[in-house]
């Protein structure tokens, strides 16, 4: 009501703005969302303006992925954010190794995120969209190729500050992933949540209330 941004503390006691700046869609020179058409240039000037406005109004979390905007989102937000002090923003990106989950391709994607974002550490790093394909898919993308062990080491070294995952799947898979908290100590989970899906969600059938409450029980912070 007072026009000021609200902040919440994360696991490191860092103030995180209640509103995050999502980078799955960006304005293009042709005026569409940039999500589907790789031939339509992103409007970098407009993106810079939007980021400046967000930061000026207290937003400090920016969430992207190597997959967003046909692979152009990280570079665009990296350019916009590089004009600000690193301490002014929290960067979030993902291991979006859907098509090719070899160790080589996954490592290349990981290192490329640092280059595109123009940073030497990433505040929030996610295993992108767990749930689809169940635990078998999770193991192929992150466990069998040694990538999760690698990311845990990166977290230990401080190049990743917080490690988590985003979720789109069944209750059974969600329960199994949360049970791995004892092993991996997830720093946060990103959930697809909508107030109208609080009890029963269309598609997966899992109400958001269940997802949120299960994370809260384990003191795992939630992004939405």
C-alpha positions as a Python dict, from the first residue, in 0.01 Angstrom:
ca = {
    (1, 'X'): (0, 0, 0),
    (2, 'X'): (293, 237, 63),
    (3, 'X'): (444, 180, -281),
    (4, 'X'): (755, 17, -135),
    (5, 'X'): (883, -329, -231),
    (6, 'X'): (841, -610, 24),
    (7, 'X'): (1140, -840, 85),
    (8, 'X'): (1174, -1191, 225),
    (9, 'X'): (1488, -1354, 366),
    (10, 'X'): (1629, -1660, 189),
    (11, 'X'): (1840, -1939, 345),
    (12, 'X'): (2145, -1709, 355),
    (13, 'X'): (1951, -1423, 513),
    (14, 'X'): (1960, -1228, 186),
    (15, 'X'): (1672, -990, 117),
    (16, 'X'): (1483, -1107, -192),
    (17, 'X'): (1213, -891, -351),
    (18, 'X'): (866, -1041, -335),
    (19, 'X'): (831, -972, -708),
    (20, 'X'): (1079, -1135, -945),
    (21, 'X'): (1157, -1020, -1300),
    (22, 'X'): (1087, -1320, -1527),
    (23, 'X'): (1278, -1347, -1856),
    (24, 'X'): (1083, -1612, -2050),
    (25, 'X'): (941, -1341, -2275),
    (26, 'X'): (1104, -1016, -2389),
    (27, 'X'): (990, -736, -2618),
    (28, 'X'): (1114, -767, -2976),
    (29, 'X'): (1164, -506, -3245),
    (30, 'X'): (849, -642, -3415),
    (31, 'X'): (649, -611, -3095),
    (32, 'X'): (587, -977, -3004),
    (33, 'X'): (700, -1176, -2698),
    (34, 'X'): (1030, -1313, -2830),
    (35, 'X'): (939, -1658, -2710),
    (36, 'X'): (874, -1845, -3035),
    (37, 'X'): (1038, -1657, -3324),
    (38, 'X'): (1417, -1683, -3333),
    (39, 'X'): (1437, -1451, -3637),
    (40, 'X'): (1275, -1160, -3455),
    (41, 'X'): (1544, -955, -3278),
    (42, 'X'): (1496, -877, -2911),
    (43, 'X'): (1463, -506, -2835),
    (44, 'X'): (1769, -461, -2614),
    (45, 'X'): (1703, -93, -2552),
    (46, 'X'): (1353, -167, -2422),
    (47, 'X'): (1485, -458, -2211),
    (48, 'X'): (1746, -226, -2056),
    (49, 'X'): (1471, 26, -1973),
    (50, 'X'): (1254, -243, -1813),
    (51, 'X'): (1543, -371, -1599),
    (52, 'X'): (1636, -18, -1490),
    (53, 'X'): (1273, 48, -1392),
    (54, 'X'): (1252, -281, -1199),
    (55, 'X'): (1573, -215, -1003),
    (56, 'X'): (1474, 146, -934),
    (57, 'X'): (1150, 14, -783),
    (58, 'X'): (1310, -246, -559),
    (59, 'X'): (1304, -565, -770),
    (60, 'X'): (1633, -749, -720),
    (61, 'X'): (1567, -1104, -849),
    (62, 'X'): (1596, -1181, -1222),
    (63, 'X'): (1507, -1531, -1343),
    (64, 'X'): (1612, -1669, -1681),
    (65, 'X'): (1714, -1995, -1854),
    (66, 'X'): (1930, -2102, -2149),
    (67, 'X'): (1605, -2218, -2313),
    (68, 'X'): (1408, -1892, -2289),
    (69, 'X'): (1344, -1671, -2593),
    (70, 'X'): (1489, -1932, -2830),
    (71, 'X'): (1817, -1929, -2636),
    (72, 'X'): (1858, -1549, -2635),
    (73, 'X'): (1726, -1455, -2291),
    (74, 'X'): (2044, -1501, -2084),
    (75, 'X'): (2248, -1280, -2316),
    (76, 'X'): (1984, -1004, -2322),
    (77, 'X'): (1934, -991, -1945),
    (78, 'X'): (2313, -1020, -1899),
    (79, 'X'): (2365, -706, -2109),
    (80, 'X'): (2094, -517, -1918),
    (81, 'X'): (2219, -622, -1574),
    (82, 'X'): (2588, -563, -1654),
    (83, 'X'): (2507, -190, -1644),
    (84, 'X'): (2433, -223, -1269),
    (85, 'X'): (2651, -308, -970),
    (86, 'X'): (2658, -684, -909),
    (87, 'X'): (2541, -631, -550),
    (88, 'X'): (2219, -471, -680),
    (89, 'X'): (2073, -791, -828),
    (90, 'X'): (2028, -1165, -769),
    (91, 'X'): (2061, -1376, -1083),
    (92, 'X'): (1870, -1701, -1134),
    (93, 'X'): (1917, -1945, -1422),
    (94, 'X'): (1878, -2315, -1494),
    (95, 'X'): (2026, -2638, -1621),
    (96, 'X'): (1781, -2672, -1914),
    (97, 'X'): (1939, -2985, -2062),
    (98, 'X'): (1618, -3129, -2207),
    (99, 'X'): (1734, -3242, -2551),
    (100, 'X'): (2090, -3345, -2474),
    (101, 'X'): (2180, -3457, -2122),
    (102, 'X'): (2531, -3578, -2187),
    (103, 'X'): (2780, -3451, -1933),
    (104, 'X'): (2966, -3258, -2207),
    (105, 'X'): (2657, -3072, -2329),
    (106, 'X'): (2538, -3002, -1974),
    (107, 'X'): (2877, -2863, -1869),
    (108, 'X'): (2888, -2647, -2180),
    (109, 'X'): (2542, -2510, -2100),
    (110, 'X'): (2647, -2439, -1741),
    (111, 'X'): (2965, -2250, -1831),
    (112, 'X'): (2788, -2063, -2109),
    (113, 'X'): (2536, -1922, -1858),
    (114, 'X'): (2820, -1743, -1675),
    (115, 'X'): (2946, -1600, -2004),
    (116, 'X'): (2604, -1481, -2124),
    (117, 'X'): (2505, -1338, -1785),
    (118, 'X'): (2852, -1175, -1748),
    (119, 'X'): (2882, -1293, -1386),
    (120, 'X'): (3133, -1499, -1187),
    (121, 'X'): (2873, -1649, -954),
    (122, 'X'): (2502, -1735, -987),
    (123, 'X'): (2276, -1664, -693),
    (124, 'X'): (2004, -1921, -770),
    (125, 'X'): (2070, -2222, -993),
    (126, 'X'): (1790, -2464, -1081),
    (127, 'X'): (1750, -2812, -1220),
    (128, 'X'): (1493, -2705, -1479),
    (129, 'X'): (1143, -2854, -1487),
    (130, 'X'): (1172, -3174, -1283),
    (131, 'X'): (871, -3404, -1281),
    (132, 'X'): (825, -3464, -1653),
    (133, 'X'): (936, -3821, -1714),
    (134, 'X'): (942, -3892, -1341),
    (135, 'X'): (1246, -3992, -1139),
    (136, 'X'): (1390, -4184, -1433),
    (137, 'X'): (1424, -3857, -1628),
    (138, 'X'): (1573, -3682, -1323),
    (139, 'X'): (1838, -3953, -1291),
    (140, 'X'): (1928, -3940, -1662),
    (141, 'X'): (1955, -3561, -1671),
    (142, 'X'): (2141, -3505, -1344),
    (143, 'X'): (2254, -3817, -1157),
    (144, 'X'): (2391, -4072, -1406),
    (145, 'X'): (2600, -3808, -1586),
    (146, 'X'): (2745, -3678, -1258),
    (147, 'X'): (2601, -3329, -1308),
    (148, 'X'): (2430, -3306, -970),
    (149, 'X'): (2756, -3400, -794),
    (150, 'X'): (2931, -3134, -1003),
    (151, 'X'): (2670, -2870, -911),
    (152, 'X'): (2700, -2959, -542),
    (153, 'X'): (3076, -2896, -568),
    (154, 'X'): (3007, -2566, -745),
    (155, 'X'): (2777, -2470, -459),
    (156, 'X'): (3051, -2558, -211),
    (157, 'X'): (3296, -2335, -401),
    (158, 'X'): (3050, -2044, -404),
    (159, 'X'): (3010, -2021, -782),
    (160, 'X'): (2650, -2130, -717),
    (161, 'X'): (2511, -1963, -408),
    (162, 'X'): (2184, -2159, -383),
    (163, 'X'): (2078, -2480, -560),
    (164, 'X'): (1718, -2583, -625),
    (165, 'X'): (1475, -2703, -890),
    (166, 'X'): (1155, -2611, -1068),
    (167, 'X'): (872, -2862, -1078),
    (168, 'X'): (601, -2977, -1322),
    (169, 'X'): (493, -3332, -1249),
    (170, 'X'): (316, -3590, -1034),
    (171, 'X'): (273, -3599, -657),
    (172, 'X'): (479, -3920, -636),
    (173, 'X'): (777, -3760, -811),
    (174, 'X'): (746, -3445, -601),
    (175, 'X'): (751, -3653, -281),
    (176, 'X'): (1061, -3842, -398),
    (177, 'X'): (1246, -3524, -491),
    (178, 'X'): (1164, -3362, -157),
    (179, 'X'): (1283, -3675, 25),
    (180, 'X'): (1624, -3617, -137),
    (181, 'X'): (1649, -3296, 67),
    (182, 'X'): (1828, -3502, 335),
    (183, 'X'): (2098, -3585, 80),
    (184, 'X'): (2124, -3270, -131),
    (185, 'X'): (1994, -2997, 103),
    (186, 'X'): (1789, -2806, -155),
    (187, 'X'): (1811, -2431, -91),
    (188, 'X'): (1476, -2357, -259),
    (189, 'X'): (1209, -2498, -491),
    (190, 'X'): (1028, -2312, -770),
    (191, 'X'): (662, -2414, -796),
    (192, 'X'): (394, -2337, -1051),
    (193, 'X'): (127, -2191, -826),
    (194, 'X'): (-204, -2023, -884),
    (195, 'X'): (-461, -1935, -621),
    (196, 'X'): (-740, -2105, -820),
    (197, 'X'): (-536, -2429, -813),
    (198, 'X'): (-488, -2417, -436),
    (199, 'X'): (-679, -2741, -371),
    (200, 'X'): (-701, -2910, -711),
    (201, 'X'): (-475, -2816, -1002),
    (202, 'X'): (-572, -2866, -1363),
    (203, 'X'): (-339, -3107, -1543),
    (204, 'X'): (-126, -3260, -1268),
    (205, 'X'): (-413, -3273, -1020),
    (206, 'X'): (-185, -3174, -730),
    (207, 'X'): (-314, -2876, -540),
    (208, 'X'): (-64, -2597, -476),
    (209, 'X'): (-149, -2613, -108),
    (210, 'X'): (7, -2959, -89),
    (211, 'X'): (324, -2858, -278),
    (212, 'X'): (371, -2543, -71),
    (213, 'X'): (297, -2708, 265),
    (214, 'X'): (539, -2996, 202),
    (215, 'X'): (820, -2747, 130),
    (216, 'X'): (728, -2536, 433),
    (217, 'X'): (742, -2843, 661),
    (218, 'X'): (1108, -2884, 566),
    (219, 'X'): (1184, -2511, 580),
    (220, 'X'): (1261, -2507, 208),
    (221, 'X'): (1194, -2157, 66),
    (222, 'X'): (953, -2142, -228),
    (223, 'X'): (966, -1934, -544),
    (224, 'X'): (659, -1917, -764),
}
